[in-house]
Short mmCIF file of C-alpha atoms in Angstrom, two decimals:
data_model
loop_
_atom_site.label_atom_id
_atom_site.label_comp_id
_atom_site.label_asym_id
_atom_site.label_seq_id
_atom_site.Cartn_x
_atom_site.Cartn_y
_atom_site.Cartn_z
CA UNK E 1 -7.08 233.56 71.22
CA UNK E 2 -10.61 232.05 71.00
CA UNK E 3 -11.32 228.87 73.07
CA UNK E 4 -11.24 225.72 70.23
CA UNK E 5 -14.63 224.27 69.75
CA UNK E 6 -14.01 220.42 69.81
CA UNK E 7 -15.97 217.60 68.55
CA UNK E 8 -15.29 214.03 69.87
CA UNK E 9 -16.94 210.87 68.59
CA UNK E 10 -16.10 207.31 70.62
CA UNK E 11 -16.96 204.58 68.24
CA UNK E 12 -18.88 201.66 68.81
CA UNK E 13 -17.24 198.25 69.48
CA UNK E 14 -18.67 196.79 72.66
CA UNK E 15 -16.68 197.49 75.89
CA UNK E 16 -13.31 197.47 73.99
CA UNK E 17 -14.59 200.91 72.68
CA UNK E 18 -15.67 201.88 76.36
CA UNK E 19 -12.53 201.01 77.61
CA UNK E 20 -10.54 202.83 74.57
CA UNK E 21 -12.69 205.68 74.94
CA UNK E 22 -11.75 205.82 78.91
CA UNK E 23 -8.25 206.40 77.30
CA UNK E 24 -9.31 208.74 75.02
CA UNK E 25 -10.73 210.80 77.90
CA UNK E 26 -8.28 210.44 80.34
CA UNK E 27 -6.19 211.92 77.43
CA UNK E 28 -7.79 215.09 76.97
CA UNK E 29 -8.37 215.45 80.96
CA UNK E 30 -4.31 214.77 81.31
CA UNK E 31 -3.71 217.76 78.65
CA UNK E 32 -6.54 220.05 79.71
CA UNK E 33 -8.72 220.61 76.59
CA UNK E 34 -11.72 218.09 77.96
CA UNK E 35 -13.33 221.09 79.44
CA UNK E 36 -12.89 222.68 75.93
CA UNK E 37 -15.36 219.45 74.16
CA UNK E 38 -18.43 221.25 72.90
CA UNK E 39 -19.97 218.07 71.59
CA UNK E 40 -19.52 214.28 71.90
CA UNK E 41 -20.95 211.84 69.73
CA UNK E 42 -21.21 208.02 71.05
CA UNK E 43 -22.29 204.73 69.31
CA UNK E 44 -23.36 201.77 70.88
CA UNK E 45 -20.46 200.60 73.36
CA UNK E 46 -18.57 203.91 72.51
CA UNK E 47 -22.35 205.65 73.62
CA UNK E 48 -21.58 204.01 76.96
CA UNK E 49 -18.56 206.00 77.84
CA UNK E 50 -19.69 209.01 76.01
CA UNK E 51 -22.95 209.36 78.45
CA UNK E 52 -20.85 207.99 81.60
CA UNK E 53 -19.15 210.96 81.11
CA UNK E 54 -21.56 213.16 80.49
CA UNK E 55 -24.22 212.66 82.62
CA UNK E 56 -21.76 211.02 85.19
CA UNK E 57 -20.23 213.08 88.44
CA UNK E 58 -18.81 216.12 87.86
CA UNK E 59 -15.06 215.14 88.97
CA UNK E 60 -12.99 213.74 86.13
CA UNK E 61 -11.78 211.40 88.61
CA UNK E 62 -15.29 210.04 90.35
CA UNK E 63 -16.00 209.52 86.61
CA UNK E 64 -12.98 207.23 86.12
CA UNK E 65 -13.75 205.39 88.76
CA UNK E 66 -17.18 204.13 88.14
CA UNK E 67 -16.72 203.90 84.37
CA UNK E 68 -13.22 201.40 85.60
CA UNK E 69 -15.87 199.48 88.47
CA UNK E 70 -18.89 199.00 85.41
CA UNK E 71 -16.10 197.88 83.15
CA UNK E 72 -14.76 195.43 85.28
CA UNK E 73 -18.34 194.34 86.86
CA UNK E 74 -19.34 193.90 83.59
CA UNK E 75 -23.63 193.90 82.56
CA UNK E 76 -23.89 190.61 79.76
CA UNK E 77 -25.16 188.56 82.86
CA UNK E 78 -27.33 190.94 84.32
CA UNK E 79 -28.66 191.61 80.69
CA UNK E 80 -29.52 187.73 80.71
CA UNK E 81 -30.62 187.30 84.05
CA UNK E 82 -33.78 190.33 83.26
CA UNK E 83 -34.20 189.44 79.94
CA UNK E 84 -35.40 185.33 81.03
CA UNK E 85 -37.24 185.59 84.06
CA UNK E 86 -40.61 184.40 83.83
CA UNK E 87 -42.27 188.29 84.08
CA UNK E 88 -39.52 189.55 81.04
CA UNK E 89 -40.15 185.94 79.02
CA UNK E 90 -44.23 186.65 79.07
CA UNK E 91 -44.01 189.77 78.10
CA UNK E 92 -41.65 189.86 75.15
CA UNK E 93 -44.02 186.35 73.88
CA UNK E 94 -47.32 188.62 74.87
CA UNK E 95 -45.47 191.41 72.85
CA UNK E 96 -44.30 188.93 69.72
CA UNK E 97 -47.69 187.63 69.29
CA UNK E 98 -49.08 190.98 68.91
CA UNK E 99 -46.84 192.19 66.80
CA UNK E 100 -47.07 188.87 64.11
CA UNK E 101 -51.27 189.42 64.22
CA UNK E 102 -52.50 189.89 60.68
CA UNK E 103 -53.13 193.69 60.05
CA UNK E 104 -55.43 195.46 61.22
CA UNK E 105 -55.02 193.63 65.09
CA UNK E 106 -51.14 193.63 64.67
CA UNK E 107 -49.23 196.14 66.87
CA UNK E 108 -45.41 197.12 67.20
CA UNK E 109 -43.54 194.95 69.65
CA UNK E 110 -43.49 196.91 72.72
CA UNK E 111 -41.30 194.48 74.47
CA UNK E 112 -38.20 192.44 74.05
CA UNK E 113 -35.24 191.50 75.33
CA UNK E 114 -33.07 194.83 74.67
CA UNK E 115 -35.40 195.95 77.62
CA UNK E 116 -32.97 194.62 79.45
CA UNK E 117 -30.37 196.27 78.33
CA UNK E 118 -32.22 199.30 79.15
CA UNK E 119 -33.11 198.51 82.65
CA UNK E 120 -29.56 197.17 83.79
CA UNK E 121 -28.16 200.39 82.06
CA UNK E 122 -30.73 202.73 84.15
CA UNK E 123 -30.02 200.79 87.78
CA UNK E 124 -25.98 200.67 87.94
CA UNK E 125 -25.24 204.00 85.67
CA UNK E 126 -28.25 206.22 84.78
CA UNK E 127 -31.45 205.86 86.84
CA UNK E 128 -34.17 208.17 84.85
CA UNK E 129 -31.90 210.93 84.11
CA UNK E 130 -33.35 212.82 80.46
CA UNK E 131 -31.02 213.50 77.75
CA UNK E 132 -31.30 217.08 79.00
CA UNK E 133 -29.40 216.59 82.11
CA UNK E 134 -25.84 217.08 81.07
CA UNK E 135 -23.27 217.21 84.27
CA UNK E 136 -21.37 220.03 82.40
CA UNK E 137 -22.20 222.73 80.97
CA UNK E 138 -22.03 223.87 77.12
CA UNK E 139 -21.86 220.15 76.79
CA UNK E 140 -23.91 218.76 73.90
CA UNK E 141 -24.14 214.92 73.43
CA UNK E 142 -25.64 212.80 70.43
CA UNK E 143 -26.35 209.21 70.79
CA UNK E 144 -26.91 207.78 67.60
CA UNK E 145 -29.17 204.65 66.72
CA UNK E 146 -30.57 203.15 63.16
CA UNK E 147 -33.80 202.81 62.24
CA UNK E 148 -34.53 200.02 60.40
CA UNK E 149 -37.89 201.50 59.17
CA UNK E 150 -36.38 204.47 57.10
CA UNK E 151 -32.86 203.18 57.45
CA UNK E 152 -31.24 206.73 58.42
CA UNK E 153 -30.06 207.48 61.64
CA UNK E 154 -31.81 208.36 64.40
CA UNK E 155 -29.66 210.58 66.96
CA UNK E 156 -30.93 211.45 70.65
CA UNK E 157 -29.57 214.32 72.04
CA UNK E 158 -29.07 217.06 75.03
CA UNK E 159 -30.18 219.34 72.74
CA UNK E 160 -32.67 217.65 70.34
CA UNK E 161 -33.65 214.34 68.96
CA UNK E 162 -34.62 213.88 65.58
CA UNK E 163 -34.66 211.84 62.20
CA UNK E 164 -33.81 213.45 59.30
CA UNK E 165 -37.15 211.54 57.43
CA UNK E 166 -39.29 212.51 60.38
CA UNK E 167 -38.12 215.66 62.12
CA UNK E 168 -37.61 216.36 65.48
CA UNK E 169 -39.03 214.08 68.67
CA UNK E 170 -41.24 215.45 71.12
CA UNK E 171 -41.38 212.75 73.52
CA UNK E 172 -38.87 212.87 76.66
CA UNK E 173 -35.81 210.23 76.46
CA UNK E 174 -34.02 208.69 79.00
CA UNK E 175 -30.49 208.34 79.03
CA UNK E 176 -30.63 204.36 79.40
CA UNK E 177 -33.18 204.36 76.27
CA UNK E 178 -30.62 206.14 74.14
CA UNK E 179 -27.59 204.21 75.21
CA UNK E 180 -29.80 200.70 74.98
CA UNK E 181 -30.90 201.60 71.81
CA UNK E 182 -27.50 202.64 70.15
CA UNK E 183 -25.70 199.70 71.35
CA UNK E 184 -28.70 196.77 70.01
CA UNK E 185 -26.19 194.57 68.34
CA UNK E 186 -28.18 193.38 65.88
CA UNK E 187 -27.49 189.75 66.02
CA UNK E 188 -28.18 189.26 69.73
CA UNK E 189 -30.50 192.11 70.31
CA UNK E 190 -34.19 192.54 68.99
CA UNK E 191 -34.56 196.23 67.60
CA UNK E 192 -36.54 198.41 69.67
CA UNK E 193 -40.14 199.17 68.50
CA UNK E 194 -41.69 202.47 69.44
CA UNK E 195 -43.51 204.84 68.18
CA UNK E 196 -42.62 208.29 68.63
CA UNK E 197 -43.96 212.05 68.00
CA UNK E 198 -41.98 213.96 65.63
CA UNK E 199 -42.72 217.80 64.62
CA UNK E 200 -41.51 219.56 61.55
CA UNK E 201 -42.54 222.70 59.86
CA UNK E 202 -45.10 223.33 62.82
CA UNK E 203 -46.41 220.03 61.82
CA UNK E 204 -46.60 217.14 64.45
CA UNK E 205 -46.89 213.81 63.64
CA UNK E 206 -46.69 210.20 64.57
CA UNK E 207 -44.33 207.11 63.10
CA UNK E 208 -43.13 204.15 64.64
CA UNK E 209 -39.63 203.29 64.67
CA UNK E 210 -37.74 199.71 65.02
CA UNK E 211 -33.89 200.95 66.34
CA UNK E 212 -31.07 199.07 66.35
CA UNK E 213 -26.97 199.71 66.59
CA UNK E 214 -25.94 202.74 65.87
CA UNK E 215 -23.21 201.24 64.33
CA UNK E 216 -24.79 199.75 61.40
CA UNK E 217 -25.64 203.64 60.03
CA UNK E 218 -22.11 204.91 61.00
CA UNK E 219 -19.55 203.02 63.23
CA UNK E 220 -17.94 206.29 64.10
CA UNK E 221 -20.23 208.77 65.18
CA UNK E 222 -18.51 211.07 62.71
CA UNK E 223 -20.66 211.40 60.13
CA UNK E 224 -23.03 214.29 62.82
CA UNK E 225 -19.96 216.38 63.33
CA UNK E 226 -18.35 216.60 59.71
CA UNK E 227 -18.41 220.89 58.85
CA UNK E 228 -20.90 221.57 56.02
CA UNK E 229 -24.01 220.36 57.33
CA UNK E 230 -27.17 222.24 56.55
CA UNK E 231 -29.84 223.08 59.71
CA UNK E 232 -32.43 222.47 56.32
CA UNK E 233 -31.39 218.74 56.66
CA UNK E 234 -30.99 218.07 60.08
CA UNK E 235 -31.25 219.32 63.30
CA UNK E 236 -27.53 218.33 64.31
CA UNK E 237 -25.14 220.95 62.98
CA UNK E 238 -22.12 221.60 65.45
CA UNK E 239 -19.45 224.46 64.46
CA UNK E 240 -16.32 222.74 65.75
CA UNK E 241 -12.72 224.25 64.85
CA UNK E 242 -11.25 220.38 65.97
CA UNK E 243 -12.61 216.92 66.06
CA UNK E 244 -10.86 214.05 67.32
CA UNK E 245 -12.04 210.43 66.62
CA UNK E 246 -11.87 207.84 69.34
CA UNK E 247 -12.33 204.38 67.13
CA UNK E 248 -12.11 200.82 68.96
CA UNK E 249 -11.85 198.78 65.43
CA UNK E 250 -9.73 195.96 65.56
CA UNK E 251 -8.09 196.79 62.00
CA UNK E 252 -7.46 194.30 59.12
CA UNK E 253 -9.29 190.85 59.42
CA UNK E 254 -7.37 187.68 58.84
CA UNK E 255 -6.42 187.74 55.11
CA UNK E 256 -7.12 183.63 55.44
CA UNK E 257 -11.33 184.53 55.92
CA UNK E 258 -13.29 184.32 53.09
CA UNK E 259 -13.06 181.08 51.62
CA UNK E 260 -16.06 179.69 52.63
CA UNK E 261 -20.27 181.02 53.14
CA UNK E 262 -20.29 182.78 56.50
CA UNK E 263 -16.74 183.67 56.06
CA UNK E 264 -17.11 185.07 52.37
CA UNK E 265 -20.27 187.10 53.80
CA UNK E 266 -18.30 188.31 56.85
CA UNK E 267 -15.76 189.45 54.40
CA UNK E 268 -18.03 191.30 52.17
CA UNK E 269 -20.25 193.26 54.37
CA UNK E 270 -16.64 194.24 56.01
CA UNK E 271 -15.50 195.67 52.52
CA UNK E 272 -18.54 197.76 52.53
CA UNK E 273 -18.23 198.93 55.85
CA UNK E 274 -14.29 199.84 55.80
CA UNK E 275 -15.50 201.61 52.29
CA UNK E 276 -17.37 203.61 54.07
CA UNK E 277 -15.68 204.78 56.93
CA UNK E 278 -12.62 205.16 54.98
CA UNK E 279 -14.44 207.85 53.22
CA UNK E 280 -16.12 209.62 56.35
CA UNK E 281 -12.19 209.99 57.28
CA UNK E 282 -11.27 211.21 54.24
CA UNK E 283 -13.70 214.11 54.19
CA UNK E 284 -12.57 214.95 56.72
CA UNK E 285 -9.13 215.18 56.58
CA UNK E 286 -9.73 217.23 53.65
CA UNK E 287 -11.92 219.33 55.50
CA UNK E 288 -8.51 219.75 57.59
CA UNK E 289 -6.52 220.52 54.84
CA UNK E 290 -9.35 222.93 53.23
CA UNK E 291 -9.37 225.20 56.12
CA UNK E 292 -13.01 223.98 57.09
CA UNK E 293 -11.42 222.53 60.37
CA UNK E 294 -8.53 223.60 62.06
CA UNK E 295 -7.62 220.17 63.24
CA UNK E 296 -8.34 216.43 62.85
CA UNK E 297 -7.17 213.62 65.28
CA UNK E 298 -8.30 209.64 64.69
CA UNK E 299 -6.91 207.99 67.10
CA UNK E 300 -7.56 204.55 66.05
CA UNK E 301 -6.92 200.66 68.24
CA UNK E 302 -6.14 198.99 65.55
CA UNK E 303 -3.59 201.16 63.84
CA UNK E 304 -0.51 199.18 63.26
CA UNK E 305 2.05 200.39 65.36
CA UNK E 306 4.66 200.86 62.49
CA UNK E 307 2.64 203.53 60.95
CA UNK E 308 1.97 206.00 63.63
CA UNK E 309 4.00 209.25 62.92
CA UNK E 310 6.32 208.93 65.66
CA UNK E 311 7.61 206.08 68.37
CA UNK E 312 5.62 206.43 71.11
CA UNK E 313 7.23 205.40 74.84
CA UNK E 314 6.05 202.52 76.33
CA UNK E 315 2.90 201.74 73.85
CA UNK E 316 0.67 198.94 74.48
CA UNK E 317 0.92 196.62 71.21
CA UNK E 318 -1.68 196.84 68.76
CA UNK E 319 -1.82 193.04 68.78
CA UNK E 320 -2.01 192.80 72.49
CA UNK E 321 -5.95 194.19 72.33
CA UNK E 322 -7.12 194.32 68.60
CA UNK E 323 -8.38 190.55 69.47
CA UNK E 324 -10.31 191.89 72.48
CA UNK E 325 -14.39 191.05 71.38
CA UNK E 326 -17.10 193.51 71.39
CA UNK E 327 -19.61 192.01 74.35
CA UNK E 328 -20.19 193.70 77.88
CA UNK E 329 -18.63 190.66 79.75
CA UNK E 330 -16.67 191.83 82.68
CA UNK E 331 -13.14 192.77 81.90
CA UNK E 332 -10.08 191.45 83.48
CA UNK E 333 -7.98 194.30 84.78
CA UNK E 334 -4.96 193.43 82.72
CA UNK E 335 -7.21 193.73 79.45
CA UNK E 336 -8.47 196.67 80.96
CA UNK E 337 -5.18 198.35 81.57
CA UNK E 338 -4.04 197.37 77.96
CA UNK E 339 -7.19 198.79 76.13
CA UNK E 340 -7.58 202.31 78.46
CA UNK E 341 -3.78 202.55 78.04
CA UNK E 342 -3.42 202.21 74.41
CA UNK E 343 -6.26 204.43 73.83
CA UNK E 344 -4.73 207.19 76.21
CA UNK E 345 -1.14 206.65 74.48
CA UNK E 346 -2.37 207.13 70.98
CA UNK E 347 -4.94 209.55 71.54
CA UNK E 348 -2.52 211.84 73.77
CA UNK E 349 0.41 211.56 71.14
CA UNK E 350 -1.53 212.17 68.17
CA UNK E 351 -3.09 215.41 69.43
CA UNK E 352 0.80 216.37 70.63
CA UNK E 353 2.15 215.79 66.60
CA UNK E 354 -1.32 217.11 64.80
CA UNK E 355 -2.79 219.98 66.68
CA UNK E 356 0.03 220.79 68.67
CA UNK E 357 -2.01 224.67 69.49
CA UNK E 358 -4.30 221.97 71.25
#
């Protein structure tokens, strides 16, 4: 029997989805298939656990331990403390001003306060390592961010980096740049403005980007691994026999939102966005059913406990953690424990009843 060929994606969601994605891991480590992950797809918070592990040490359980020390340590107050001293402030106002100069003096804004995402993410997990650098081999890793400029995604890679509008980048990526950029939240975060060089065809050109959470293209990370992508389209097409979807949502909002402005908008854009990833999973689950995959697994936080397949021992309550917000404040080990746990439970007991040849 062939090895299986298996695709993960660890959504984003802040570090709820690093610490659910810890329990996704610790999952497929307990049941020895990890090894057997060909590719792993990360967004935003879920980008931070995907490239802990990947580019992290090479023992599953050094791994655990400094993803468990970063989550409790926590990085929202080193992100503040870089992003306002007096050095950071002048440069992202240097870097505004230039950007907001009539054309042809205006420039792209070179700096801003995701920088310091980037730097707090390069001294306490990644230093300079390249995308390149995977700890394990036959490992490929996609970190997914949007570009606001085309509005596709644009995915950094081990094995390539590349928008589907401009073709493939040229330029060498650091880890932190990939994870900063994936996990931009939007609302706190500038987007990061840079201008890359892309080839295509034997072609090489130059366009500027403006990235932001990966999450706002696809929440997931699914949408790189589904089976029936073409290598004319894009340059990330993964034969996988299994995938197995690690999402951090929270579930159902409040029925009571929606009644008022920022409430009824709230409401709305999360319509669209359940729309969507409703249909990502439904592909493929058919793609399951088809033949085109010999296995899917979503092993989802906010799945009401009532409607998983079978009891499972012990489980963490879905409405112990589903609260849980998406920042990278410093976790309390209880919430910790609840979030890792659950994600481990579900993830471990789903793969058991679905793909039990896993």
């Amino acid at each position: 029997m062939t090895t299986p060929r298996i695709g993960l994606a660890i959504s984003g969601g802040g570090y709820r989805a690093t610490a659910f994605g810890l329990g996704c891991l610790r999952a497929l480590h307990d049941r020895g298939i990890l090894d057997n992950v060909t590719v792993v797809s990360g967004i935003s918070g879920g980008s931070l656990a995907a490239a802990l592990w990947a580019y992290g040490p090479d023992r599953f359980d050094d791994f655990d331990a400094h993803t468990v020390g970063l989550l409790r340590r926590g990085i929202q107050l080193d992100i503040t403390r870089r992003a306002f001293t007096p050095a950071a402030v002048g440069r992202n106002m240097t870097a505004l001003l230039r950007s907001s100069m009539p054309t042809p003096f205006n420039g792209q804004r070179t700096a801003n306060r995701t920088d310091a995402l980037r730097d707090t993410l390069a001294e306490l997990a990644f230093g300079d390592t390249l995308l390149d650098k995977v700890t394990h081999p036959r490992l490929a890793t996609v970190i997914s961010a949007t570009d606001l400029h085309t509005t596709r995604a644009v995915r950094f890679g081990s094995q390539r980096s590349s928008c589907s509008v401009h073709g493939t980048i040229t330029d060498s990526i650091t880890v932190a740049q990939a994870v900063a950029a994936s996990a931009a939240f939007p609302l706190l975060l500038p987007a990061i403005e840079r201008t890359f060089t892309f080839t295509r065809n034997g072609e090489t050109t130059a366009h500027r980007v403006a990235l932001t959470d990966g999450g706002v293209y696809d929440n997931l990370g699914l949408s790189v691994l589904e089976p029936g992508r073409s290598s004319a389209y894009t340059d990330h097409v993964y034969d996988l026999d299994y995938i197995i979807a690690c999402d951090a949502g929270a579930g159902a909002p409040n029925p009571a939102l929606g009644r008022f402005l920022p409430t009824r908008l709230y409401r709305a854009f999360n319509i669209t966005y359940r729309k969507t990833q409703d249909a990502g999973r439904a592909r493929l689950h058919e793609a399951a059913r088809t033949g085109q995959l010999r296995g899917f697994v979503h092993s989802y936080l906010g799945m009401p406990d009532h409607r998983l397949p079978i009891p499972v021992p012990d489980l963490i309550a879905c409405d112990r953690v589903r609260s849980y917000g998406t920042n990278f404040k410093g976790m309390k080990p209880d919430d910790l424990h609840a979030i890792s746990t659950r994600g481990e439970q579900l993830t471990r007991t789903l793969i058991a009843y679905y793909c039990p040849n896993l």
